[in-house]
């Protein structure tokens, strides 16, 4: 057995996901069902955070798993299965978001702030009852944070989701998103600054001095 | 007013918070933090904003997610529409060789009937009177059962095959 094959065999022995995927590769549908069971929460979660719509997130998550199955013969156990899975999820979500930008499919509700709804700052500011000092109900806070997440560009949002909710390090995120580690660092730095900007009222206390230069620029990060 | 934070420093703070900084760089940053209150506030505010993401509810997939995914997989694996699979007619006991679809048979019969009608019309005197509405209704009623199940018969290749299906060994009433 050559070096690569030996390494792959060792990885397969250690990683139950790889063992399952190798069974899927040989056409075992029950192994595929087990993989879906194991990863459905994570894939649906990522898609939901990215798209902000649960039904669409489930449809897309299903498509991710179907692509896994369709491309099973191309799978080689040289990397973690989750990295391969999230790479497919990232590609698919990017396509959907790109197509959504070109051709919006959902009607936008008309509001006082115009067809695009309240801007993040409008939603966050104003109402004194919605300050940390007065306490917030969790649902309201979740809605505000959802708005903050939507204020990030797509790549920032994906990097944040993978880092925050999938606990991925920069190198893993870089592999999934096809970027350099340096670009991921830059993405996350700008994303954090943008989040702080939008969540301003929940980050700084009333009597707290606000640091200068907190505004994130929105220039595109270089890959 | 203090100086705005440059991008590089902000990236360093982010990498520090994410645990992505090597030990010497982290030690150097900690030293700076101890002597720079503005940098401390920056770090703290970036951390607070990040921690707020914990309040975002974690969406759960619907209970039937796996089943629905597997159903879609079945559709992917069998791209042909689900139809009744017919055995070759020649393999059925007493079956005659295939003669084309039922539709072709009906069409041929129709054409032959029309042609026959005209030929007969030449040889015989014309029909004395057209059928009355009651007669037409009677004919329609006689064919009603066939018309009612025409959508099912579309899947049959021939009348002979349908007759073969009627054989008691296949779907006959079991005692």
PDB file of N, CA and C in Angstrom, chain B residues 16-90:
ATOM      1  N   UNK B  16      -6.725  37.337  17.885  1.00  0.00           N
ATOM      2  CA  UNK B  16      -6.494  37.050  19.307  1.00  0.00           C
ATOM      3  C   UNK B  16      -7.758  36.457  19.933  1.00  0.00           C
ATOM      4  N   UNK B  17      -8.897  37.089  19.654  1.00  0.00           N
ATOM      5  CA  UNK B  17     -10.162  36.591  20.203  1.00  0.00           C
ATOM      6  C   UNK B  17     -10.507  35.205  19.664  1.00  0.00           C
ATOM      7  N   UNK B  18     -10.128  34.949  18.429  1.00  0.00           N
ATOM      8  CA  UNK B  18     -10.434  33.649  17.810  1.00  0.00           C
ATOM      9  C   UNK B  18      -9.407  32.577  18.153  1.00  0.00           C
ATOM     10  N   UNK B  19      -8.400  32.930  18.939  1.00  0.00           N
ATOM     11  CA  UNK B  19      -7.371  31.953  19.297  1.00  0.00           C
ATOM     12  C   UNK B  19      -6.498  31.574  18.119  1.00  0.00           C
ATOM     13  N   UNK B  20      -6.352  32.489  17.169  1.00  0.00           N
ATOM     14  CA  UNK B  20      -5.593  32.190  15.947  1.00  0.00           C
ATOM     15  C   UNK B  20      -4.223  32.860  15.944  1.00  0.00           C
ATOM     16  N   UNK B  21      -3.790  33.330  17.105  1.00  0.00           N
ATOM     17  CA  UNK B  21      -2.512  34.031  17.177  1.00  0.00           C
ATOM     18  C   UNK B  21      -1.478  33.134  17.844  1.00  0.00           C
ATOM     19  N   UNK B  22      -0.264  33.149  17.304  1.00  0.00           N
ATOM     20  CA  UNK B  22       0.758  32.313  17.962  1.00  0.00           C
ATOM     21  C   UNK B  22       1.153  32.956  19.299  1.00  0.00           C
ATOM     22  N   UNK B  23       1.826  32.203  20.119  1.00  0.00           N
ATOM     23  CA  UNK B  23       2.089  32.638  21.499  1.00  0.00           C
ATOM     24  C   UNK B  23       2.868  33.950  21.613  1.00  0.00           C
ATOM     25  N   UNK B  24       3.982  34.104  20.876  1.00  0.00           N
ATOM     26  CA  UNK B  24       4.729  35.371  20.999  1.00  0.00           C
ATOM     27  C   UNK B  24       3.880  36.582  20.604  1.00  0.00           C
ATOM     28  N   UNK B  25       3.091  36.441  19.514  1.00  0.00           N
ATOM     29  CA  UNK B  25       2.262  37.567  19.054  1.00  0.00           C
ATOM     30  C   UNK B  25       1.173  37.864  20.080  1.00  0.00           C
ATOM     31  N   UNK B  26       0.609  36.813  20.654  1.00  0.00           N
ATOM     32  CA  UNK B  26      -0.432  37.008  21.665  1.00  0.00           C
ATOM     33  C   UNK B  26       0.137  37.698  22.902  1.00  0.00           C
ATOM     34  N   UNK B  27       1.359  37.308  23.297  1.00  0.00           N
ATOM     35  CA  UNK B  27       1.997  37.925  24.468  1.00  0.00           C
ATOM     36  C   UNK B  27       2.268  39.404  24.218  1.00  0.00           C
ATOM     37  N   UNK B  28       2.695  39.711  22.991  1.00  0.00           N
ATOM     38  CA  UNK B  28       2.982  41.116  22.651  1.00  0.00           C
ATOM     39  C   UNK B  28       1.698  41.942  22.680  1.00  0.00           C
ATOM     40  N   UNK B  29       0.620  41.374  22.170  1.00  0.00           N
ATOM     41  CA  UNK B  29      -0.663  42.092  22.156  1.00  0.00           C
ATOM     42  C   UNK B  29      -1.176  42.290  23.583  1.00  0.00           C
ATOM     43  N   UNK B  30      -1.031  41.288  24.407  1.00  0.00           N
ATOM     44  CA  UNK B  30      -1.482  41.405  25.808  1.00  0.00           C
ATOM     45  C   UNK B  30      -0.733  42.514  26.523  1.00  0.00           C
ATOM     46  N   UNK B  31       0.547  42.632  26.195  1.00  0.00           N
ATOM     47  CA  UNK B  31       1.355  43.697  26.806  1.00  0.00           C
ATOM     48  C   UNK B  31       0.813  45.068  26.401  1.00  0.00           C
ATOM     49  N   UNK B  32       0.471  45.187  25.097  1.00  0.00           N
ATOM     50  CA  UNK B  32      -0.099  46.456  24.604  1.00  0.00           C
ATOM     51  C   UNK B  32      -1.437  46.734  25.270  1.00  0.00           C
ATOM     52  N   UNK B  33      -2.232  45.683  25.426  1.00  0.00           N
ATOM     53  CA  UNK B  33      -3.567  45.843  26.008  1.00  0.00           C
ATOM     54  C   UNK B  33      -3.493  46.373  27.440  1.00  0.00           C
ATOM     55  N   UNK B  34      -2.491  45.899  28.162  1.00  0.00           N
ATOM     56  CA  UNK B  34      -2.366  46.320  29.563  1.00  0.00           C
ATOM     57  C   UNK B  34      -2.105  47.825  29.690  1.00  0.00           C
ATOM     58  N   UNK B  35      -1.474  48.387  28.671  1.00  0.00           N
ATOM     59  CA  UNK B  35      -1.108  49.801  28.772  1.00  0.00           C
ATOM     60  C   UNK B  35      -1.977  50.705  27.895  1.00  0.00           C
ATOM     61  N   UNK B  36      -2.963  50.133  27.207  1.00  0.00           N
ATOM     62  CA  UNK B  36      -3.771  50.957  26.281  1.00  0.00           C
ATOM     63  C   UNK B  36      -5.269  50.732  26.527  1.00  0.00           C
ATOM     64  N   UNK B  37      -5.900  51.642  27.302  1.00  0.00           N
ATOM     65  CA  UNK B  37      -7.332  51.464  27.624  1.00  0.00           C
ATOM     66  C   UNK B  37      -8.219  51.470  26.382  1.00  0.00           C
ATOM     67  N   UNK B  38      -7.868  52.252  25.371  1.00  0.00           N
ATOM     68  CA  UNK B  38      -8.687  52.293  24.157  1.00  0.00           C
ATOM     69  C   UNK B  38      -8.674  50.935  23.447  1.00  0.00           C
ATOM     70  N   UNK B  39      -7.492  50.346  23.410  1.00  0.00           N
ATOM     71  CA  UNK B  39      -7.367  49.021  22.785  1.00  0.00           C
ATOM     72  C   UNK B  39      -8.186  47.984  23.569  1.00  0.00           C
ATOM     73  N   UNK B  40      -8.167  48.144  24.902  1.00  0.00           N
ATOM     74  CA  UNK B  40      -8.965  47.235  25.748  1.00  0.00           C
ATOM     75  C   UNK B  40     -10.450  47.355  25.425  1.00  0.00           C
ATOM     76  N   UNK B  41     -10.905  48.625  25.255  1.00  0.00           N
ATOM     77  CA  UNK B  41     -12.327  48.839  24.938  1.00  0.00           C
ATOM     78  C   UNK B  41     -12.668  48.242  23.573  1.00  0.00           C
ATOM     79  N   UNK B  42     -11.736  48.411  22.659  1.00  0.00           N
ATOM     80  CA  UNK B  42     -11.949  47.825  21.324  1.00  0.00           C
ATOM     81  C   UNK B  42     -12.142  46.314  21.428  1.00  0.00           C
ATOM     82  N   UNK B  43     -11.237  45.723  22.138  1.00  0.00           N
ATOM     83  CA  UNK B  43     -11.278  44.266  22.286  1.00  0.00           C
ATOM     84  C   UNK B  43     -12.590  43.829  22.944  1.00  0.00           C
ATOM     85  N   UNK B  44     -12.947  44.526  24.001  1.00  0.00           N
ATOM     86  CA  UNK B  44     -14.142  44.172  24.749  1.00  0.00           C
ATOM     87  C   UNK B  44     -15.405  44.330  23.892  1.00  0.00           C
ATOM     88  N   UNK B  45     -15.463  45.428  23.112  1.00  0.00           N
ATOM     89  CA  UNK B  45     -16.670  45.656  22.304  1.00  0.00           C
ATOM     90  C   UNK B  45     -16.784  44.627  21.167  1.00  0.00           C
ATOM     91  N   UNK B  46     -15.636  44.273  20.590  1.00  0.00           N
ATOM     92  CA  UNK B  46     -15.676  43.237  19.541  1.00  0.00           C
ATOM     93  C   UNK B  46     -16.154  41.910  20.128  1.00  0.00           C
ATOM     94  N   UNK B  47     -15.701  41.636  21.332  1.00  0.00           N
ATOM     95  CA  UNK B  47     -16.089  40.392  21.993  1.00  0.00           C
ATOM     96  C   UNK B  47     -17.585  40.393  22.334  1.00  0.00           C
ATOM     97  N   UNK B  48     -18.068  41.531  22.830  1.00  0.00           N
ATOM     98  CA  UNK B  48     -19.491  41.602  23.202  1.00  0.00           C
ATOM     99  C   UNK B  48     -20.391  41.411  21.984  1.00  0.00           C
ATOM    100  N   UNK B  49     -20.032  42.070  20.892  1.00  0.00           N
ATOM    101  CA  UNK B  49     -20.852  41.937  19.675  1.00  0.00           C
ATOM    102  C   UNK B  49     -20.882  40.481  19.223  1.00  0.00           C
ATOM    103  N   UNK B  50     -19.733  39.837  19.294  1.00  0.00           N
ATOM    104  CA  UNK B  50     -19.636  38.424  18.888  1.00  0.00           C
ATOM    105  C   UNK B  50     -20.470  37.543  19.806  1.00  0.00           C
ATOM    106  N   UNK B  51     -20.406  37.825  21.109  1.00  0.00           N
ATOM    107  CA  UNK B  51     -21.149  37.003  22.073  1.00  0.00           C
ATOM    108  C   UNK B  51     -22.659  37.137  21.901  1.00  0.00           C
ATOM    109  N   UNK B  52     -23.092  38.274  21.352  1.00  0.00           N
ATOM    110  CA  UNK B  52     -24.534  38.452  21.148  1.00  0.00           C
ATOM    111  C   UNK B  52     -25.100  37.432  20.163  1.00  0.00           C
ATOM    112  N   UNK B  53     -24.234  36.918  19.295  1.00  0.00           N
ATOM    113  CA  UNK B  53     -24.700  35.909  18.320  1.00  0.00           C
ATOM    114  C   UNK B  53     -25.222  34.649  19.012  1.00  0.00           C
ATOM    115  N   UNK B  54     -24.827  34.468  20.275  1.00  0.00           N
ATOM    116  CA  UNK B  54     -25.319  33.304  21.020  1.00  0.00           C
ATOM    117  C   UNK B  54     -26.830  33.364  21.227  1.00  0.00           C
ATOM    118  N   UNK B  55     -27.397  34.560  21.129  1.00  0.00           N
ATOM    119  CA  UNK B  55     -28.845  34.699  21.332  1.00  0.00           C
ATOM    120  C   UNK B  55     -29.643  34.307  20.089  1.00  0.00           C
ATOM    121  N   UNK B  56     -28.931  34.074  19.003  1.00  0.00           N
ATOM    122  CA  UNK B  56     -29.624  33.661  17.781  1.00  0.00           C
ATOM    123  C   UNK B  56     -30.099  32.217  17.957  1.00  0.00           C
ATOM    124  N   UNK B  57     -31.385  31.973  17.795  1.00  0.00           N
ATOM    125  CA  UNK B  57     -31.858  30.592  17.998  1.00  0.00           C
ATOM    126  C   UNK B  57     -31.267  29.646  16.955  1.00  0.00           C
ATOM    127  N   UNK B  58     -30.986  28.441  17.396  1.00  0.00           N
ATOM    128  CA  UNK B  58     -30.459  27.437  16.466  1.00  0.00           C
ATOM    129  C   UNK B  58     -31.630  26.717  15.798  1.00  0.00           C
ATOM    130  N   UNK B  59     -31.772  26.901  14.511  1.00  0.00           N
ATOM    131  CA  UNK B  59     -32.917  26.276  13.830  1.00  0.00           C
ATOM    132  C   UNK B  59     -32.808  24.754  13.820  1.00  0.00           C
ATOM    133  N   UNK B  60     -33.938  24.108  13.949  1.00  0.00           N
ATOM    134  CA  UNK B  60     -33.983  22.641  13.938  1.00  0.00           C
ATOM    135  C   UNK B  60     -34.605  22.167  12.625  1.00  0.00           C
ATOM    136  N   UNK B  61     -34.077  21.116  12.047  1.00  0.00           N
ATOM    137  CA  UNK B  61     -34.744  20.569  10.855  1.00  0.00           C
ATOM    138  C   UNK B  61     -36.063  19.928  11.240  1.00  0.00           C
ATOM    139  N   UNK B  62     -36.988  19.888  10.306  1.00  0.00           N
ATOM    140  CA  UNK B  62     -38.275  19.270  10.610  1.00  0.00           C
ATOM    141  C   UNK B  62     -38.078  17.761  10.835  1.00  0.00           C
ATOM    142  N   UNK B  63     -38.973  17.150  11.632  1.00  0.00           N
ATOM    143  CA  UNK B  63     -38.777  15.732  11.989  1.00  0.00           C
ATOM    144  C   UNK B  63     -38.693  14.809  10.777  1.00  0.00           C
ATOM    145  N   UNK B  64     -39.343  15.202   9.692  1.00  0.00           N
ATOM    146  CA  UNK B  64     -39.355  14.302   8.517  1.00  0.00           C
ATOM    147  C   UNK B  64     -38.265  14.655   7.515  1.00  0.00           C
ATOM    148  N   UNK B  65     -37.280  15.423   7.953  1.00  0.00           N
ATOM    149  CA  UNK B  65     -36.251  15.877   7.015  1.00  0.00           C
ATOM    150  C   UNK B  65     -35.525  14.707   6.336  1.00  0.00           C
ATOM    151  N   UNK B  66     -35.085  13.740   7.134  1.00  0.00           N
ATOM    152  CA  UNK B  66     -34.334  12.616   6.560  1.00  0.00           C
ATOM    153  C   UNK B  66     -35.209  11.826   5.594  1.00  0.00           C
ATOM    154  N   UNK B  67     -36.457  11.577   5.999  1.00  0.00           N
ATOM    155  CA  UNK B  67     -37.362  10.797   5.136  1.00  0.00           C
ATOM    156  C   UNK B  67     -37.595  11.520   3.815  1.00  0.00           C
ATOM    157  N   UNK B  68     -37.783  12.838   3.890  1.00  0.00           N
ATOM    158  CA  UNK B  68     -38.035  13.599   2.660  1.00  0.00           C
ATOM    159  C   UNK B  68     -36.797  13.602   1.763  1.00  0.00           C
ATOM    160  N   UNK B  69     -35.621  13.685   2.400  1.00  0.00           N
ATOM    161  CA  UNK B  69     -34.382  13.658   1.610  1.00  0.00           C
ATOM    162  C   UNK B  69     -34.235  12.315   0.904  1.00  0.00           C
ATOM    163  N   UNK B  70     -34.546  11.246   1.620  1.00  0.00           N
ATOM    164  CA  UNK B  70     -34.427   9.920   1.006  1.00  0.00           C
ATOM    165  C   UNK B  70     -35.455   9.737  -0.106  1.00  0.00           C
ATOM    166  N   UNK B  71     -36.625  10.325   0.069  1.00  0.00           N
ATOM    167  CA  UNK B  71     -37.626  10.269  -1.008  1.00  0.00           C
ATOM    168  C   UNK B  71     -37.112  10.957  -2.259  1.00  0.00           C
ATOM    169  N   UNK B  72     -36.510  12.126  -2.049  1.00  0.00           N
ATOM    170  CA  UNK B  72     -35.954  12.847  -3.202  1.00  0.00           C
ATOM    171  C   UNK B  72     -34.836  12.037  -3.839  1.00  0.00           C
ATOM    172  N   UNK B  73     -34.106  11.325  -3.014  1.00  0.00           N
ATOM    173  CA  UNK B  73     -33.018  10.487  -3.540  1.00  0.00           C
ATOM    174  C   UNK B  73     -33.599   9.402  -4.456  1.00  0.00           C
ATOM    175  N   UNK B  74     -34.719   8.820  -4.024  1.00  0.00           N
ATOM    176  CA  UNK B  74     -35.357   7.786  -4.846  1.00  0.00           C
ATOM    177  C   UNK B  74     -35.739   8.337  -6.208  1.00  0.00           C
ATOM    178  N   UNK B  75     -36.251   9.568  -6.190  1.00  0.00           N
ATOM    179  CA  UNK B  75     -36.655  10.190  -7.460  1.00  0.00           C
ATOM    180  C   UNK B  75     -35.422  10.404  -8.340  1.00  0.00           C
ATOM    181  N   UNK B  76     -34.329  10.843  -7.699  1.00  0.00           N
ATOM    182  CA  UNK B  76     -33.092  11.076  -8.450  1.00  0.00           C
ATOM    183  C   UNK B  76     -32.580   9.773  -9.052  1.00  0.00           C
ATOM    184  N   UNK B  77     -32.701   8.712  -8.262  1.00  0.00           N
ATOM    185  CA  UNK B  77     -32.157   7.421  -8.721  1.00  0.00           C
ATOM    186  C   UNK B  77     -33.004   6.780  -9.808  1.00  0.00           C
ATOM    187  N   UNK B  78     -34.313   7.118  -9.855  1.00  0.00           N
ATOM    188  CA  UNK B  78     -35.167   6.561 -10.911  1.00  0.00           C
ATOM    189  C   UNK B  78     -35.802   7.709 -11.675  1.00  0.00           C
ATOM    190  N   UNK B  79     -35.069   8.262 -12.659  1.00  0.00           N
ATOM    191  CA  UNK B  79     -35.567   9.428 -13.372  1.00  0.00           C
ATOM    192  C   UNK B  79     -36.804   9.167 -14.215  1.00  0.00           C
ATOM    193  N   UNK B  80     -37.074   7.876 -14.583  1.00  0.00           N
ATOM    194  CA  UNK B  80     -38.270   7.583 -15.374  1.00  0.00           C
ATOM    195  C   UNK B  80     -39.500   7.721 -14.487  1.00  0.00           C
ATOM    196  N   UNK B  81     -40.611   8.251 -15.024  1.00  0.00           N
ATOM    197  CA  UNK B  81     -41.826   8.331 -14.222  1.00  0.00           C
ATOM    198  C   UNK B  81     -42.307   6.944 -13.833  1.00  0.00           C
ATOM    199  N   UNK B  82     -42.862   6.882 -12.627  1.00  0.00           N
ATOM    200  CA  UNK B  82     -43.314   5.591 -12.113  1.00  0.00           C
ATOM    201  C   UNK B  82     -44.517   5.098 -12.904  1.00  0.00           C
ATOM    202  N   UNK B  83     -44.333   4.025 -13.658  1.00  0.00           N
ATOM    203  CA  UNK B  83     -45.450   3.441 -14.398  1.00  0.00           C
ATOM    204  C   UNK B  83     -45.470   1.949 -14.107  1.00  0.00           C
ATOM    205  N   UNK B  84     -46.546   1.311 -14.477  1.00  0.00           N
ATOM    206  CA  UNK B  84     -46.649  -0.126 -14.276  1.00  0.00           C
ATOM    207  C   UNK B  84     -45.663  -0.812 -15.214  1.00  0.00           C
ATOM    208  N   UNK B  85     -44.811  -1.641 -14.652  1.00  0.00           N
ATOM    209  CA  UNK B  85     -43.848  -2.337 -15.489  1.00  0.00           C
ATOM    210  C   UNK B  85     -44.491  -3.588 -16.072  1.00  0.00           C
ATOM    211  N   UNK B  86     -44.481  -3.682 -17.364  1.00  0.00           N
ATOM    212  CA  UNK B  86     -45.137  -4.797 -18.032  1.00  0.00           C
ATOM    213  C   UNK B  86     -44.119  -5.855 -18.432  1.00  0.00           C
ATOM    214  N   UNK B  87     -44.440  -7.116 -18.186  1.00  0.00           N
ATOM    215  CA  UNK B  87     -43.562  -8.159 -18.708  1.00  0.00           C
ATOM    216  C   UNK B  87     -43.752  -8.259 -20.213  1.00  0.00           C
ATOM    217  N   UNK B  88     -42.759  -8.835 -20.913  1.00  0.00           N
ATOM    218  CA  UNK B  88     -42.941  -9.009 -22.352  1.00  0.00           C
ATOM    219  C   UNK B  88     -44.154  -9.872 -22.628  1.00  0.00           C
ATOM    220  N   UNK B  89     -44.908  -9.488 -23.604  1.00  0.00           N
ATOM    221  CA  UNK B  89     -46.147 -10.208 -23.860  1.00  0.00           C
ATOM    222  C   UNK B  89     -45.890 -11.663 -24.224  1.00  0.00           C
ATOM    223  N   UNK B  90     -44.801 -11.901 -24.935  1.00  0.00           N
ATOM    224  CA  UNK B  90     -44.520 -13.268 -25.367  1.00  0.00           C
ATOM    225  C   UNK B  90     -44.283 -14.211 -24.208  1.00  0.00           C
TER     226      UNK B  90
END
